[in-house]
CSV table of N, CA and C in Angstrom, one decimal:
chain,number,residue,atom,x,y,z
A,1,ARG,N,11.7,16.5,44.7
A,1,ARG,CA,10.5,15.5,44.3
A,1,ARG,C,9.7,16.1,44.1
A,2,ALA,N,9.0,17.1,44.3
A,2,ALA,CA,7.7,17.7,43.3
A,2,ALA,C,8.0,18.5,42.0
A,3,LEU,N,9.0,18.4,41.7
A,3,LEU,CA,9.6,18.7,40.4
A,3,LEU,C,9.3,17.4,39.0
A,4,ARG,N,9.4,16.6,39.9
A,4,ARG,CA,9.4,15.3,39.0
A,4,ARG,C,7.5,15.3,38.7
A,5,ARG,N,6.9,15.7,39.9
A,5,ARG,CA,5.4,15.9,38.6
A,5,ARG,C,5.1,16.8,37.7
A,6,LEU,N,5.4,17.7,37.9
A,6,LEU,CA,5.9,18.7,37.2
A,6,LEU,C,5.1,18.9,35.3
A,7,PRO,N,4.5,19.5,34.5
A,7,PRO,CA,4.4,19.1,33.3
A,7,PRO,C,5.2,18.7,32.4
A,8,LEU,N,6.3,19.5,32.9
A,8,LEU,CA,7.4,19.8,32.1
A,8,LEU,C,8.3,18.5,32.3
A,9,ALA,N,8.4,17.9,33.2
A,9,ALA,CA,8.6,16.7,34.0
A,9,ALA,C,8.1,15.2,33.2
A,10,PHE,N,7.5,14.7,34.4
A,10,PHE,CA,7.0,13.4,34.0
A,10,PHE,C,5.4,13.6,34.8
A,11,GLY,N,4.9,14.6,35.1
A,11,GLY,CA,4.0,15.0,35.5
A,11,GLY,C,2.9,14.8,34.3
A,12,TRP,N,2.7,15.3,32.7
A,12,TRP,CA,2.2,15.1,32.0
A,12,TRP,C,2.0,13.3,31.6
A,13,MET,N,3.1,12.8,31.9
A,13,MET,CA,4.3,11.4,30.9
A,13,MET,C,3.1,10.6,32.3
A,14,ALA,N,3.0,10.7,33.3
A,14,ALA,CA,1.9,9.5,34.0
A,14,ALA,C,0.8,10.1,35.0
A,15,LYS,N,0.0,9.2,34.8
A,15,LYS,CA,-1.0,9.5,35.5
A,15,LYS,C,-0.9,9.4,37.1
A,16,ARG,N,-0.1,8.6,37.3
A,16,ARG,CA,0.2,8.2,38.7
A,16,ARG,C,1.4,7.9,39.2
A,17,PRO,N,2.1,8.5,40.5
A,17,PRO,CA,3.6,9.1,40.9
A,17,PRO,C,4.0,7.8,40.3
A,18,ILE,N,5.9,8.5,39.7
A,18,ILE,CA,6.2,7.1,39.7
A,18,ILE,C,7.4,7.2,41.1
A,19,PRO,N,7.6,6.1,41.4
A,19,PRO,CA,9.1,6.0,42.6
A,19,PRO,C,9.8,6.3,41.7
A,20,ARG,N,10.3,6.8,43.2
A,20,ARG,CA,12.2,7.7,42.9
A,20,ARG,C,12.9,7.1,42.2
A,21,GLU,N,13.0,6.0,42.7
A,21,GLU,CA,14.1,5.0,42.3
A,21,GLU,C,14.2,5.0,40.7
A,22,ILE,N,13.0,4.9,40.4
A,22,ILE,CA,12.6,4.4,38.8
A,22,ILE,C,12.7,5.6,38.1
A,23,THR,N,12.4,6.7,38.6
A,23,THR,CA,12.8,8.1,37.8
A,23,THR,C,14.6,8.6,38.0
A,24,ASP,N,14.9,8.0,39.3
A,24,ASP,CA,16.8,8.7,39.3
A,24,ASP,C,17.2,7.6,38.2
A,25,ALA,N,16.5,6.4,37.6
A,25,ALA,CA,17.0,5.3,36.8
A,25,ALA,C,17.1,6.2,35.4
A,26,TRP,N,16.5,6.5,35.3
A,26,TRP,CA,15.9,7.5,33.5
A,26,TRP,C,16.8,8.1,33.6
A,27,LEU,N,16.4,9.8,35.1
A,27,LEU,CA,17.8,10.4,34.5
A,27,LEU,C,19.0,10.6,34.9
A,28,ARG,N,19.5,9.5,35.7
A,28,ARG,CA,20.8,9.4,35.6
A,28,ARG,C,21.7,9.3,35.2
A,29,PRO,N,21.6,9.1,33.7
A,29,PRO,CA,22.8,8.5,32.8
A,29,PRO,C,22.5,10.7,31.9
A,30,LEU,N,21.3,11.3,31.8
A,30,LEU,CA,21.0,12.5,31.5
A,30,LEU,C,22.0,13.3,32.9
A,31,LEU,N,22.0,13.1,33.8
A,31,LEU,CA,23.0,14.2,34.3
A,31,LEU,C,24.4,14.0,34.5
A,32,SER,N,24.9,12.6,34.4
A,32,SER,CA,26.1,12.0,34.5
A,32,SER,C,26.4,12.0,33.1
A,33,GLN,N,26.0,12.2,32.7
A,33,GLN,CA,27.4,12.1,31.2
A,33,GLN,C,27.3,12.8,30.1
A,34,ARG,N,28.2,13.7,29.9
A,34,ARG,CA,28.2,15.2,29.2
A,34,ARG,C,27.5,14.4,27.8
A,35,GLU,N,28.1,13.7,27.2
A,35,GLU,CA,27.9,13.6,25.9
A,35,GLU,C,25.6,13.3,25.8
A,36,ILE,N,25.5,12.8,26.7
A,36,ILE,CA,23.9,12.4,26.9
A,36,ILE,C,23.0,13.3,26.8
A,37,ARG,N,23.7,14.6,27.5
A,37,ARG,CA,23.1,15.8,27.8
A,37,ARG,C,23.2,16.3,25.9
A,38,ARG,N,24.7,16.9,25.3
A,38,ARG,CA,24.7,17.6,24.4
A,38,ARG,C,24.2,16.6,23.3
A,39,ASP,N,23.1,15.0,23.3
A,39,ASP,CA,23.1,14.5,22.1
A,39,ASP,C,21.0,15.2,22.1
A,40,LEU,N,20.5,15.4,23.7
A,40,LEU,CA,19.4,15.3,24.0
A,40,LEU,C,19.1,17.4,23.3
A,41,LEU,N,20.7,17.6,23.8
A,41,LEU,CA,20.3,19.3,23.5
A,41,LEU,C,19.8,19.5,21.7
A,42,LYS,N,20.9,18.7,21.3
A,42,LYS,CA,20.9,18.7,19.8
A,42,LYS,C,19.8,18.0,19.1
A,43,TYR,N,19.4,17.0,19.5
A,43,TYR,CA,17.7,16.9,19.2
A,43,TYR,C,16.7,18.0,19.0
A,44,LEU,N,16.9,18.3,20.7
A,44,LEU,CA,16.2,19.5,21.0
A,44,LEU,C,16.0,21.0,20.0
A,45,ARG,N,17.2,21.1,19.7
A,45,ARG,CA,17.0,22.0,19.0
A,45,ARG,C,17.1,22.2,17.8
A,46,HIS,N,17.3,20.6,16.8
A,46,HIS,CA,16.7,20.7,15.4
A,46,HIS,C,16.1,19.3,15.1
A,47,TYR,N,14.8,19.4,16.5
A,47,TYR,CA,13.8,18.8,16.1
A,47,TYR,C,13.0,19.4,14.4
A,48,ASN,N,12.3,18.8,13.8
A,48,ASN,CA,12.1,18.8,12.3
A,48,ASN,C,10.6,18.2,13.0
A,49,LYS,N,9.5,19.2,12.7
A,49,LYS,CA,8.3,18.2,12.5
A,49,LYS,C,8.3,17.6,10.7
A,50,GLY,N,8.4,18.5,9.7
A,50,GLY,CA,8.4,17.8,9.1
A,50,GLY,C,9.8,16.1,8.3
A,51,ASP,N,10.8,16.2,8.9
A,51,ASP,CA,11.0,14.8,8.8
A,51,ASP,C,10.5,13.7,9.4
A,52,LEU,N,9.5,14.1,11.0
A,52,LEU,CA,9.5,13.4,11.5
A,52,LEU,C,7.6,13.1,10.7
A,53,LEU,N,7.4,13.4,9.7
A,53,LEU,CA,6.2,13.3,9.5
A,53,LEU,C,6.3,12.5,8.2
A,54,ALA,N,7.4,12.9,7.5
A,54,ALA,CA,8.1,12.1,6.4
A,54,ALA,C,8.4,10.8,6.1
A,55,ALA,N,9.1,10.3,7.6
A,55,ALA,CA,9.7,9.2,8.2
A,55,ALA,C,7.8,8.3,8.3
A,56,ALA,N,7.5,9.2,9.3
A,56,ALA,CA,5.8,8.4,9.4
A,56,ALA,C,5.3,7.8,8.3
A,57,GLU,N,5.2,8.8,7.1
A,57,GLU,CA,4.4,7.9,5.9
A,57,GLU,C,5.3,7.5,5.1
A,58,ARG,N,6.9,6.8,5.4
A,58,ARG,CA,7.3,5.7,5.2
A,58,ARG,C,7.1,4.3,5.3
A,59,LEU,N,6.4,4.5,6.3
A,59,LEU,CA,5.5,3.2,7.4
A,59,LEU,C,4.4,3.0,6.4
A,60,ARG,N,3.9,3.5,5.8
A,60,ARG,CA,3.1,3.0,4.2
A,60,ARG,C,3.5,1.4,4.4
A,61,SER,N,5.0,2.0,3.5
A,61,SER,CA,5.6,0.4,2.9
A,61,SER,C,5.5,-0.5,4.3
A,62,PHE,N,5.8,-0.3,5.0
A,62,PHE,CA,6.0,-1.9,6.8
A,62,PHE,C,4.5,-2.8,6.4
A,63,ASP,N,5.2,-4.5,5.7
A,63,ASP,CA,4.3,-5.1,5.2
A,63,ASP,C,4.3,-6.2,6.2
A,64,ARG,N,4.6,-5.5,7.8
A,64,ARG,CA,4.5,-6.8,9.0
A,64,ARG,C,3.6,-6.3,9.8
A,65,PRO,N,2.7,-7.6,10.1
A,65,PRO,CA,1.9,-6.8,11.1
A,65,PRO,C,2.4,-5.8,11.9
A,66,ALA,N,1.9,-5.4,12.8
A,66,ALA,CA,2.5,-3.8,13.6
A,66,ALA,C,1.2,-3.5,14.7
A,67,LEU,N,1.3,-3.9,15.8
A,67,LEU,CA,0.7,-3.9,17.2
A,67,LEU,C,1.0,-1.8,18.1
A,68,VAL,N,0.3,-0.6,17.7
A,68,VAL,CA,-0.1,0.4,18.3
A,68,VAL,C,-1.0,-0.1,19.4
A,69,ILE,N,0.0,0.8,21.0
A,69,ILE,CA,-0.8,0.9,21.6
A,69,ILE,C,-0.3,2.6,22.2
A,70,TRP,N,-1.8,2.9,22.3
A,70,TRP,CA,-1.7,4.3,23.3
A,70,TRP,C,-2.8,4.5,24.4
A,71,ALA,N,-2.8,5.5,24.8
A,71,ALA,CA,-2.9,5.9,26.2
A,71,ALA,C,-4.3,7.1,25.6
A,72,LEU,N,-5.5,6.6,25.7
A,72,LEU,CA,-7.0,7.2,25.5
A,72,LEU,C,-6.8,8.8,26.7
A,73,GLU,N,-6.0,8.7,27.4
A,73,GLU,CA,-5.5,10.6,28.1
A,73,GLU,C,-4.4,10.6,27.8
A,74,ASP,N,-4.1,10.4,26.9
A,74,ASP,CA,-2.2,11.3,26.7
A,74,ASP,C,-2.8,12.8,26.4
A,75,ARG,N,-1.8,12.9,27.4
A,75,ARG,CA,-2.2,14.4,27.6
A,75,ARG,C,-0.5,15.4,26.3
A,76,VAL,N,0.5,14.5,26.2
A,76,VAL,CA,1.4,14.4,25.1
A,76,VAL,C,1.3,14.6,23.8
A,77,MET,N,0.8,13.3,23.9
A,77,MET,CA,0.6,12.6,22.1
A,77,MET,C,-0.7,12.1,21.7
A,78,PRO,N,-1.9,13.0,22.4
A,78,PRO,CA,-2.9,12.6,21.6
A,78,PRO,C,-3.2,11.2,21.0
A,79,PRO,N,-4.7,10.6,21.4
A,79,PRO,CA,-4.4,9.5,20.6
A,79,PRO,C,-5.4,9.2,19.5
A,80,ALA,N,-5.5,10.8,18.9
A,80,ALA,CA,-5.9,10.6,17.5
A,80,ALA,C,-4.3,10.6,16.5
A,81,HIS,N,-3.2,10.6,17.3
A,81,HIS,CA,-2.1,10.5,16.6
A,81,HIS,C,-2.4,9.2,16.5
A,82,GLY,N,-2.2,8.3,17.7
A,82,GLY,CA,-2.3,6.6,17.5
A,82,GLY,C,-3.0,5.8,16.4
A,83,ARG,N,-4.1,6.9,16.2
A,83,ARG,CA,-5.2,6.2,15.2
A,83,ARG,C,-4.2,6.6,14.4
A,84,ARG,N,-3.9,7.6,14.1
A,84,ARG,CA,-3.1,7.7,12.6
A,84,ARG,C,-2.1,7.1,12.2
A,85,LEU,N,-1.6,7.4,13.3
A,85,LEU,CA,-0.2,5.9,13.3
A,85,LEU,C,-0.4,4.6,12.5
A,86,ALA,N,-1.7,3.8,13.3
A,86,ALA,CA,-2.4,2.7,13.4
A,86,ALA,C,-2.3,2.9,12.2
A,87,ALA,N,-3.3,3.6,11.1
A,87,ALA,CA,-4.0,3.8,9.8
A,87,ALA,C,-2.7,3.9,8.8
A,88,LEU,N,-1.9,4.3,9.4
A,88,LEU,CA,-0.8,4.2,8.5
A,88,LEU,C,0.1,3.0,7.9
A,89,LEU,N,-0.3,2.2,9.2
A,89,LEU,CA,0.0,1.0,8.8
A,89,LEU,C,-0.6,-0.1,7.9
A,90,PRO,N,0.0,-0.2,6.7
A,90,PRO,CA,-1.4,-1.3,6.2
A,90,PRO,C,-1.6,-2.3,7.7
A,91,HIS,N,-1.0,-3.4,8.1
A,91,HIS,CA,-1.3,-4.5,9.1
A,91,HIS,C,-0.9,-3.9,10.2
A,92,GLY,N,-1.8,-2.7,10.7
A,92,GLY,CA,-1.3,-2.1,11.7
A,92,GLY,C,-2.4,-2.5,12.5
A,93,GLN,N,-2.4,-3.0,13.8
A,93,GLN,CA,-3.6,-2.3,15.2
A,93,GLN,C,-3.8,-2.3,16.2
A,94,LEU,N,-4.5,-1.1,16.2
A,94,LEU,CA,-4.8,-0.5,17.7
A,94,LEU,C,-4.8,-0.7,18.4
A,95,ILE,N,-4.9,-0.7,19.6
A,95,ILE,CA,-5.1,-0.5,21.2
A,95,ILE,C,-5.1,0.3,21.9
A,96,GLU,N,-6.2,1.0,22.0
A,96,GLU,CA,-6.1,2.3,23.2
A,96,GLU,C,-6.6,1.5,25.1
A,97,ILE,N,-5.9,2.0,25.6
A,97,ILE,CA,-5.9,1.8,26.7
A,97,ILE,C,-5.8,3.0,27.6
A,98,ALA,N,-7.5,2.8,28.4
A,98,ALA,CA,-7.9,3.4,29.5
A,98,ALA,C,-6.8,3.9,30.5
A,99,ASP,N,-7.7,5.3,31.1
A,99,ASP,CA,-7.0,5.2,32.7
A,99,ASP,C,-5.4,5.4,32.5
A,100,SER,N,-4.5,5.7,32.1
A,100,SER,CA,-3.4,6.0,31.7
A,100,SER,C,-2.9,7.2,30.4
A,101,TYR,N,-1.4,8.2,30.8
A,101,TYR,CA,-1.5,9.0,30.2
A,101,TYR,C,0.0,8.3,29.2
A,102,THR,N,0.6,8.9,28.7
A,102,THR,CA,1.8,8.7,28.0
A,102,THR,C,2.5,7.3,28.0
A,103,LEU,N,3.2,7.1,29.9
A,103,LEU,CA,4.3,6.2,29.8
A,103,LEU,C,3.0,5.1,30.8
A,104,ILE,N,2.5,3.6,29.6
A,104,ILE,CA,1.2,3.0,29.6
A,104,ILE,C,2.5,2.1,30.6
A,105,PRO,N,3.7,1.9,30.7
A,105,PRO,CA,4.1,0.9,31.4
A,105,PRO,C,3.8,1.4,33.0
A,106,GLU,N,4.3,2.7,33.2
A,106,GLU,CA,3.9,2.6,34.6
A,106,GLU,C,2.7,3.0,34.6
A,107,ASP,N,1.7,3.3,34.3
A,107,ASP,CA,0.3,3.6,34.6
A,107,ASP,C,-0.6,2.0,34.6
A,108,GLN,N,-0.4,1.0,33.3
A,108,GLN,CA,-1.2,0.2,33.0
A,108,GLN,C,-0.6,-0.5,32.5
A,109,PRO,N,0.8,-1.5,33.6
A,109,PRO,CA,1.3,-2.6,32.7
A,109,PRO,C,0.9,-4.0,32.7
A,110,GLY,N,0.1,-3.4,33.3
A,110,GLY,CA,-0.9,-4.9,33.1
A,110,GLY,C,-1.6,-5.0,32.2
A,111,GLU,N,-2.7,-4.3,31.6
A,111,GLU,CA,-3.2,-4.0,30.5
A,111,GLU,C,-2.3,-4.0,29.1
A,112,LEU,N,-1.2,-3.3,29.6
A,112,LEU,CA,0.2,-2.9,28.0
A,112,LEU,C,1.1,-5.0,28.4
A,113,ALA,N,0.8,-5.3,28.6
A,113,ALA,CA,1.3,-7.2,28.8
A,113,ALA,C,0.1,-7.9,28.6
A,114,ARG,N,-1.0,-7.8,28.8
A,114,ARG,CA,-2.3,-8.0,28.3
A,114,ARG,C,-2.2,-8.0,26.1
A,115,ALA,N,-1.7,-6.0,26.6
A,115,ALA,CA,-2.4,-6.5,25.1
A,115,ALA,C,-1.2,-6.9,23.8
A,116,ILE,N,0.6,-7.2,24.7
A,116,ILE,CA,0.8,-7.3,23.9
A,116,ILE,C,0.9,-9.4,24.0
A,117,ARG,N,0.9,-9.4,24.6
A,117,ARG,CA,0.4,-11.1,24.8
A,117,ARG,C,-1.1,-11.5,23.4
A,118,GLN,N,-1.9,-10.9,23.7
A,118,GLN,CA,-3.1,-11.1,22.3
A,118,GLN,C,-2.7,-10.9,21.3
A,119,PHE,N,-1.6,-10.0,21.2
A,119,PHE,CA,-0.9,-9.6,19.7
A,119,PHE,C,-0.4,-10.5,19.5
A,120,ILE,N,0.8,-11.2,20.3
A,120,ILE,CA,1.3,-12.3,19.7
A,120,ILE,C,0.7,-13.3,19.5
A,121,ARG,N,-0.3,-14.0,20.4
A,121,ARG,CA,-1.2,-15.2,20.0
A,121,ARG,C,-2.1,-15.3,19.0
A,122,ASP,N,-2.4,-13.8,18.6
A,122,ASP,CA,-3.2,-13.9,17.6
A,122,ASP,C,-2.7,-13.7,16.0
A,123,THR,N,-1.0,-13.1,16.2
A,123,THR,CA,-0.8,-13.0,14.9
A,123,THR,C,0.2,-13.3,14.3
A,124,PRO,N,0.0,-14.5,13.0
A,124,PRO,CA,0.6,-16.1,12.5
A,124,PRO,C,2.1,-15.4,12.3
């Protein structure tokens, strides 16, 4: 249980403790299915920042409304990354959520739901 709060686990991802049944559900496929472990390792071994940046650049041609929701206190993906992502999208809108780390649905589910509802309501 304490391992789940370590930075390399969920400690930097959620500001508040995540219920064990939720983290168990997230981890169960990884622990029980060899194919998922294989795919995760493959991704981690071959992660290429250049590929990620090239994919992000292609977002400039996305011509639909897009909502980027980012945590102001995110320790894994800094707020500046969210601002850059929203700026790449021609019709991007950024909403920054306070008092949350990466896992906004766990830390601030109400704020997340409000932001999505408002975007849907205001977007033609």
